[in-house]
Amino acid sequence: MLTFGRYFQRRFGERVRKVPLSIPGFTCPNIDGTLARGGCIFCKNESFSPSLNSQEVPKLPFKLKPSMQENPILQQQIQALNIQFETQSEYHRKKFKMRKFLAYFQSFTNTYAPLETLKILYNEALKRKEVVGISIGTRFDSITLDILDYLAEWVQKDKEVWVEYGVQSIHQRTLELINRGHDCSALEYWVDEARKRGIKICIHLIYGLPEETDEMILASLEEVLRIGLDGLKIHPLYVMEHTKLAQMYKAGEYMPISLEHYGDLLVKSLKLIPADVVMHRISAGVHSGDLLAPKWCMDKNIQMNYLRQLLRSHGIEY
């Protein structure tokens, strides 16, 4: 299996650390009312991005279009980006002797803003000599050809450029149930447009979504493999307090996936995935006291020890 770590070791001859960044003011089209409100039923960005403080998120004046350099909110975003990057990269420099980093725009939809804003923020991260590239978490319905053309310029400068599409499932009934706000009819187009520009695509899938069978889960995997991708993230669905999914869980309308069931699906999945696909993630560690279930997601060491032993028993090295 080609893990994220092994891929970057081959690419740069040393380890590369992914530094997650949360940009104040960013949101999603299924949160702000463009497509829906409330976000996905499981969404609580703070659960996977501790640096995000939702109490300090300003609204972006997207319709005002002042001079971008003089925009005080943009300056706040740049400052937040730099503080987060410096804090996290310094920790990994000291503890793990890391020298190279990938700037990871993680929380919310990180292409859902004016191109002028995105250019300034992406450039701010990419101008650092220790940053070998960028990874951008987004939705395939929130990307444009202009954004891809801009990112392709960094590919031409030999920067590592990944766009991470949160697909979660290919099944329309599931997408409606989780309040995703889109179908998958345009996925292939936006994957192709990115890859033909040299931009690498990582697709996120969630296992254990409400009402999905094993056959449905594996069908989602097979479809994204058919479309084509460069990397893949697979992780279990977990239930966070103060979400719609939490209400369903407390009402007995949703049962989280067990570690054993998840492990079995993961083994089946990895046997289908080509050897050149970079596995960015196969688990979910939740750093929050708001985790309701499954409790095995709280301790990443326990789950990873179990998964590694399980994969080795099937001849898969992770």
Tab-separated table of C-alpha atoms in Angstrom:
chain	number	residue	atom	x	y	z
A	1	MET	CA	0.000	0.000	0.000
A	2	LEU	CA	1.293	3.440	-0.908
A	3	THR	CA	0.748	5.498	2.242
A	4	PHE	CA	0.900	9.272	2.401
A	5	GLY	CA	4.221	9.056	4.236
A	6	ARG	CA	5.822	6.669	1.742
A	7	TYR	CA	4.668	8.758	-1.204
A	8	PHE	CA	6.301	11.928	0.109
A	9	GLN	CA	9.438	10.071	1.154
A	10	ARG	CA	9.819	8.963	-2.474
A	11	ARG	CA	8.906	12.376	-3.875
A	12	PHE	CA	11.196	14.509	-1.699
A	13	GLY	CA	13.618	12.052	-0.132
A	14	GLU	CA	12.409	12.872	3.376
A	15	ARG	CA	9.275	13.020	5.464
A	16	VAL	CA	6.686	15.739	4.866
A	17	ARG	CA	4.216	16.894	7.498
A	18	LYS	CA	0.712	18.016	6.581
A	19	VAL	CA	-0.164	21.209	8.506
A	20	PRO	CA	-3.956	21.691	8.859
A	21	LEU	CA	-5.191	25.275	8.504
A	22	SER	CA	-8.610	26.723	9.353
A	23	ILE	CA	-9.357	30.042	7.694
A	24	PRO	CA	-11.699	32.376	9.634
A	25	GLY	CA	-14.745	33.344	7.609
A	26	PHE	CA	-14.806	30.327	5.317
A	27	THR	CA	-18.055	28.370	5.129
A	28	CYS	CA	-19.893	25.907	2.849
A	29	PRO	CA	-22.726	26.279	0.330
A	30	ASN	CA	-24.874	23.858	2.329
A	31	ILE	CA	-24.327	25.906	5.504
A	32	ASP	CA	-24.876	29.475	4.295
A	33	GLY	CA	-28.144	28.788	2.466
A	34	THR	CA	-26.810	28.749	-1.104
A	35	LEU	CA	-27.740	25.067	-1.428
A	36	ALA	CA	-28.980	24.232	2.066
A	37	ARG	CA	-28.646	25.263	5.687
A	38	GLY	CA	-27.115	23.516	8.660
A	39	GLY	CA	-24.406	21.667	6.753
A	40	CYS	CA	-24.078	17.901	6.540
A	41	ILE	CA	-25.867	16.068	9.353
A	42	PHE	CA	-22.531	14.921	10.816
A	43	CYS	CA	-20.634	18.181	10.365
A	44	LYS	CA	-18.774	19.733	13.253
A	45	ASN	CA	-15.514	21.097	11.894
A	46	GLU	CA	-14.054	21.649	15.356
A	47	SER	CA	-13.923	17.872	15.880
A	48	PHE	CA	-11.125	17.422	13.344
A	49	SER	CA	-9.647	20.912	13.410
A	50	PRO	CA	-8.826	22.015	16.971
A	51	SER	CA	-7.459	25.362	15.746
A	52	LEU	CA	-10.907	26.385	14.529
A	53	ASN	CA	-12.810	28.611	16.936
A	54	SER	CA	-16.315	29.138	15.593
A	55	GLN	CA	-16.874	31.982	18.029
A	56	GLU	CA	-14.266	34.067	16.207
A	57	VAL	CA	-15.374	33.562	12.617
A	58	PRO	CA	-16.190	36.855	10.856
A	59	LYS	CA	-18.432	37.120	7.837
A	60	LEU	CA	-16.567	37.768	4.610
A	61	PRO	CA	-17.707	40.859	2.652
A	62	PHE	CA	-17.701	38.937	-0.630
A	63	LYS	CA	-20.099	41.350	-2.321
A	64	LEU	CA	-18.173	44.487	-1.399
A	65	LYS	CA	-14.924	43.775	-3.266
A	66	PRO	CA	-12.682	46.398	-1.652
A	67	SER	CA	-8.982	46.463	-2.427
A	68	MET	CA	-7.953	42.982	-1.303
A	69	GLN	CA	-4.696	44.149	0.266
A	70	GLU	CA	-6.557	46.712	2.386
A	71	ASN	CA	-9.357	44.381	3.473
A	72	PRO	CA	-9.118	44.057	7.297
A	73	ILE	CA	-10.886	40.681	7.298
A	74	LEU	CA	-8.420	39.342	4.744
A	75	GLN	CA	-5.593	40.595	6.930
A	76	GLN	CA	-7.146	38.712	9.855
A	77	GLN	CA	-7.267	35.581	7.733
A	78	ILE	CA	-3.615	35.929	6.731
A	79	GLN	CA	-2.644	36.420	10.359
A	80	ALA	CA	-4.626	33.336	11.432
A	81	LEU	CA	-3.012	31.279	8.671
A	82	ASN	CA	0.500	32.325	9.707
A	83	ILE	CA	-0.077	31.785	13.427
A	84	GLN	CA	-1.490	28.302	12.839
A	85	PHE	CA	1.288	27.354	10.466
A	86	GLU	CA	4.081	28.665	12.705
A	87	THR	CA	2.695	27.020	15.824
A	88	GLN	CA	2.212	23.594	14.282
A	89	SER	CA	5.307	23.502	12.106
A	90	GLU	CA	7.534	24.600	14.995
A	91	TYR	CA	6.205	21.754	17.133
A	92	HIS	CA	7.017	19.191	14.431
A	93	ARG	CA	10.403	20.746	13.748
A	94	LYS	CA	11.406	20.378	17.386
A	95	LYS	CA	9.826	17.010	18.182
A	96	PHE	CA	10.230	15.123	14.905
A	97	LYS	CA	12.979	17.092	13.113
A	98	MET	CA	10.627	17.796	10.200
A	99	ARG	CA	11.885	20.218	7.549
A	100	LYS	CA	9.241	20.083	4.827
A	101	PHE	CA	5.517	20.746	5.091
A	102	LEU	CA	2.322	20.586	3.060
A	103	ALA	CA	-0.115	23.434	3.789
A	104	TYR	CA	-3.520	21.804	4.264
A	105	PHE	CA	-6.560	24.079	3.970
A	106	GLN	CA	-8.858	21.799	5.918
A	107	SER	CA	-12.002	23.214	7.521
A	108	PHE	CA	-15.147	24.004	5.548
A	109	THR	CA	-15.025	24.465	1.744
A	110	ASN	CA	-11.689	26.037	0.893
A	111	THR	CA	-12.449	27.086	-2.681
A	112	TYR	CA	-15.762	28.706	-1.751
A	113	ALA	CA	-14.525	32.297	-1.914
A	114	PRO	CA	-13.543	34.848	-4.575
A	115	LEU	CA	-10.506	33.845	-6.601
A	116	GLU	CA	-8.680	37.026	-5.504
A	117	THR	CA	-9.061	35.951	-1.866
A	118	LEU	CA	-7.936	32.400	-2.570
A	119	LYS	CA	-4.865	33.525	-4.492
A	120	ILE	CA	-3.673	35.739	-1.651
A	121	LEU	CA	-4.198	33.032	0.992
A	122	TYR	CA	-2.734	30.182	-1.051
A	123	ASN	CA	0.230	32.350	-2.067
A	124	GLU	CA	0.818	33.244	1.580
A	125	ALA	CA	1.274	29.561	2.396
A	126	LEU	CA	3.156	28.563	-0.758
A	127	LYS	CA	5.736	31.340	-0.577
A	128	ARG	CA	7.376	29.684	2.429
A	129	LYS	CA	10.542	27.847	1.428
A	130	GLU	CA	9.746	24.918	3.735
A	131	VAL	CA	6.308	24.417	2.129
A	132	VAL	CA	6.573	21.897	-0.706
A	133	GLY	CA	2.954	22.221	-1.731
A	134	ILE	CA	-0.674	22.646	-0.826
A	135	SER	CA	-3.692	20.454	-0.210
A	136	ILE	CA	-7.156	22.004	-0.432
A	137	GLY	CA	-10.233	20.440	1.106
A	138	THR	CA	-13.341	21.331	-0.887
A	139	ARG	CA	-16.394	20.069	-2.753
A	140	PHE	CA	-16.431	19.340	-6.465
A	141	ASP	CA	-19.463	21.617	-6.836
A	142	SER	CA	-17.454	24.521	-5.386
A	143	ILE	CA	-14.523	24.552	-7.790
A	144	THR	CA	-14.101	26.579	-10.989
A	145	LEU	CA	-11.909	26.343	-14.060
A	146	ASP	CA	-10.270	29.646	-13.076
A	147	ILE	CA	-9.252	28.184	-9.719
A	148	LEU	CA	-7.862	25.070	-11.384
A	149	ASP	CA	-5.951	27.193	-13.915
A	150	TYR	CA	-4.406	29.185	-11.076
A	151	LEU	CA	-3.416	26.024	-9.167
A	152	ALA	CA	-1.916	24.600	-12.355
A	153	GLU	CA	0.546	27.510	-12.348
A	154	TRP	CA	1.961	26.170	-9.068
A	155	VAL	CA	2.178	22.685	-10.554
A	156	GLN	CA	4.342	24.180	-13.294
A	157	LYS	CA	6.591	25.586	-10.539
A	158	ASP	CA	7.034	22.010	-9.238
A	159	LYS	CA	4.857	22.485	-6.182
A	160	GLU	CA	2.847	19.515	-4.928
A	161	VAL	CA	-0.812	20.464	-5.463
A	162	TRP	CA	-3.654	18.307	-4.165
A	163	VAL	CA	-7.370	19.066	-4.298
A	164	GLU	CA	-9.425	16.952	-1.903
A	165	TYR	CA	-13.035	16.402	-2.937
A	166	GLY	CA	-15.391	15.399	-0.141
A	167	VAL	CA	-17.590	12.909	-1.980
A	168	GLN	CA	-18.615	10.714	0.997
A	169	SER	CA	-20.995	8.555	-1.101
A	170	ILE	CA	-22.116	8.256	-4.704
A	171	HIS	CA	-25.683	7.299	-3.777
A	172	GLN	CA	-28.312	9.973	-4.286
A	173	ARG	CA	-30.534	8.786	-1.435
A	174	THR	CA	-27.589	9.000	0.964
A	175	LEU	CA	-26.543	12.441	-0.264
A	176	GLU	CA	-30.069	13.712	0.334
A	177	LEU	CA	-30.222	12.095	3.761
A	178	ILE	CA	-26.971	13.684	4.927
A	179	ASN	CA	-27.938	17.108	3.486
A	180	ARG	CA	-25.024	17.204	1.082
A	181	GLY	CA	-26.714	19.576	-1.347
A	182	HIS	CA	-25.457	17.964	-4.569
A	183	ASP	CA	-25.546	14.788	-6.618
A	184	CYS	CA	-22.533	13.120	-8.220
A	185	SER	CA	-23.338	13.837	-11.861
A	186	ALA	CA	-20.509	16.395	-12.216
A	187	LEU	CA	-17.871	14.553	-10.187
A	188	GLU	CA	-16.125	12.930	-13.140
A	189	TYR	CA	-15.888	16.239	-15.022
A	190	TRP	CA	-14.232	18.047	-12.107
A	191	VAL	CA	-11.855	15.186	-11.444
A	192	ASP	CA	-10.807	15.108	-15.096
A	193	GLU	CA	-10.396	18.895	-15.328
A	194	ALA	CA	-8.075	18.913	-12.330
A	195	ARG	CA	-5.988	15.897	-13.296
A	196	LYS	CA	-5.393	17.012	-16.870
A	197	ARG	CA	-3.786	20.155	-15.399
A	198	GLY	CA	-1.419	18.044	-13.311
A	199	ILE	CA	-3.362	18.648	-10.088
A	200	LYS	CA	-3.638	15.561	-7.921
A	201	ILE	CA	-7.075	14.537	-6.696
A	202	CYS	CA	-7.797	12.933	-3.335
A	203	ILE	CA	-11.344	11.722	-2.764
A	204	HIS	CA	-12.916	11.340	0.676
A	205	LEU	CA	-15.331	8.488	1.390
A	206	ILE	CA	-17.156	7.870	4.661
A	207	TYR	CA	-18.038	4.342	5.760
A	208	GLY	CA	-21.054	3.788	7.991
A	209	LEU	CA	-23.380	6.478	6.629
A	210	PRO	CA	-27.074	6.063	7.579
A	211	GLU	CA	-28.933	3.294	5.731
A	212	GLU	CA	-25.944	2.291	3.609
A	213	THR	CA	-25.210	-1.405	3.135
A	214	ASP	CA	-21.764	-2.912	2.606
A	215	GLU	CA	-22.617	-3.276	-1.063
A	216	MET	CA	-23.430	0.414	-1.329
A	217	ILE	CA	-20.218	1.402	0.437
A	218	LEU	CA	-18.061	-0.697	-1.871
A	219	ALA	CA	-20.014	0.570	-4.902
A	220	SER	CA	-18.992	4.129	-3.973
A	221	LEU	CA	-15.369	3.020	-3.828
A	222	GLU	CA	-15.563	1.207	-7.155
A	223	GLU	CA	-17.124	4.231	-8.853
A	224	VAL	CA	-14.478	6.721	-7.725
A	225	LEU	CA	-11.776	4.240	-8.739
A	226	ARG	CA	-13.411	3.977	-12.166
A	227	ILE	CA	-13.453	7.761	-12.522
A	228	GLY	CA	-9.798	7.964	-11.565
A	229	LEU	CA	-7.969	9.538	-8.641
A	230	ASP	CA	-4.514	9.966	-7.172
A	231	GLY	CA	-5.306	9.639	-3.492
A	232	LEU	CA	-8.017	8.390	-1.189
A	233	LYS	CA	-9.247	9.061	2.336
A	234	ILE	CA	-11.488	6.514	3.991
A	235	HIS	CA	-12.793	6.980	7.504
A	236	PRO	CA	-15.740	5.895	9.647
A	237	LEU	CA	-18.697	8.113	10.384
A	238	TYR	CA	-18.713	9.299	13.982
A	239	VAL	CA	-21.386	11.124	15.958
A	240	MET	CA	-20.652	14.528	17.466
A	241	GLU	CA	-22.839	16.333	19.977
A	242	HIS	CA	-24.880	19.286	18.634
A	243	THR	CA	-25.373	17.792	15.167
A	244	LYS	CA	-28.406	16.395	13.347
A	245	LEU	CA	-26.741	12.985	13.418
A	246	ALA	CA	-26.568	13.220	17.215
A	247	GLN	CA	-30.338	13.697	17.315
A	248	MET	CA	-30.789	10.620	15.119
A	249	TYR	CA	-28.407	8.611	17.302
A	250	LYS	CA	-30.161	9.568	20.543
A	251	ALA	CA	-33.534	8.713	18.998
A	252	GLY	CA	-32.282	5.264	18.039
A	253	GLU	CA	-32.455	6.079	14.328
A	254	TYR	CA	-28.757	5.564	13.673
A	255	MET	CA	-26.296	2.901	14.839
A	256	PRO	CA	-22.579	3.686	14.359
A	257	ILE	CA	-20.303	1.219	12.640
A	258	SER	CA	-18.268	-1.102	14.889
A	259	LEU	CA	-14.482	-1.274	14.711
A	260	GLU	CA	-14.677	-4.900	13.571
A	261	HIS	CA	-17.182	-4.114	10.816
A	262	TYR	CA	-15.145	-1.117	9.699
A	263	GLY	CA	-11.976	-3.208	9.646
A	264	ASP	CA	-13.645	-5.865	7.503
A	265	LEU	CA	-14.783	-3.232	4.986
A	266	LEU	CA	-11.338	-1.667	4.984
A	267	VAL	CA	-9.681	-4.995	4.121
A	268	LYS	CA	-12.120	-5.524	1.245
A	269	SER	CA	-11.528	-1.967	0.044
A	270	LEU	CA	-7.734	-2.060	0.106
A	271	LYS	CA	-7.760	-5.214	-2.004
A	272	LEU	CA	-9.592	-3.234	-4.702
A	273	ILE	CA	-7.429	-0.102	-4.621
A	274	PRO	CA	-4.533	0.096	-7.143
A	275	ALA	CA	-1.027	0.146	-5.683
A	276	ASP	CA	-0.271	3.627	-7.056
A	277	VAL	CA	-3.180	5.326	-5.247
A	278	VAL	CA	-1.888	7.274	-2.230
A	279	MET	CA	-3.790	6.373	0.930
A	280	HIS	CA	-3.995	9.631	2.866
A	281	ARG	CA	-6.053	8.202	5.692
A	282	ILE	CA	-7.791	5.002	6.815
A	283	SER	CA	-9.069	6.038	10.231
A	284	ALA	CA	-10.540	8.911	12.260
A	285	GLY	CA	-9.181	10.222	15.519
A	286	VAL	CA	-11.508	12.650	17.292
A	287	HIS	CA	-9.941	15.152	19.685
A	288	SER	CA	-13.115	16.365	21.349
A	289	GLY	CA	-15.195	15.608	24.406
A	290	ASP	CA	-18.286	15.997	22.220
A	291	LEU	CA	-17.799	12.586	20.612
A	292	LEU	CA	-20.889	10.468	21.304
A	293	ALA	CA	-20.098	7.362	19.282
A	294	PRO	CA	-18.387	5.165	18.315
A	295	LYS	CA	-16.092	5.503	21.310
A	296	TRP	CA	-13.299	3.650	19.517
A	297	CYS	CA	-12.753	6.790	17.442
A	298	MET	CA	-11.567	8.598	20.573
A	299	ASP	CA	-8.290	6.668	20.837
A	300	LYS	CA	-6.469	6.611	17.513
A	301	ASN	CA	-3.697	4.396	18.877
A	302	ILE	CA	-6.148	1.637	19.799
A	303	GLN	CA	-7.903	1.714	16.446
A	304	MET	CA	-4.683	1.905	14.428
A	305	ASN	CA	-3.094	-0.979	16.356
A	306	TYR	CA	-6.173	-3.074	15.641
A	307	LEU	CA	-6.333	-2.070	11.976
A	308	ARG	CA	-2.616	-2.628	11.353
A	309	GLN	CA	-2.749	-6.112	12.869
A	310	LEU	CA	-5.867	-6.910	10.865
A	311	LEU	CA	-4.331	-5.677	7.613
A	312	ARG	CA	-1.100	-7.621	8.218
A	313	SER	CA	-3.131	-10.794	8.752
A	314	HIS	CA	-4.432	-10.256	5.204
A	315	GLY	CA	-1.005	-9.518	3.756
A	316	ILE	CA	-1.499	-5.717	3.641
A	317	GLU	CA	1.236	-3.505	5.116
A	318	TYR	CA	0.249	-0.053	6.313
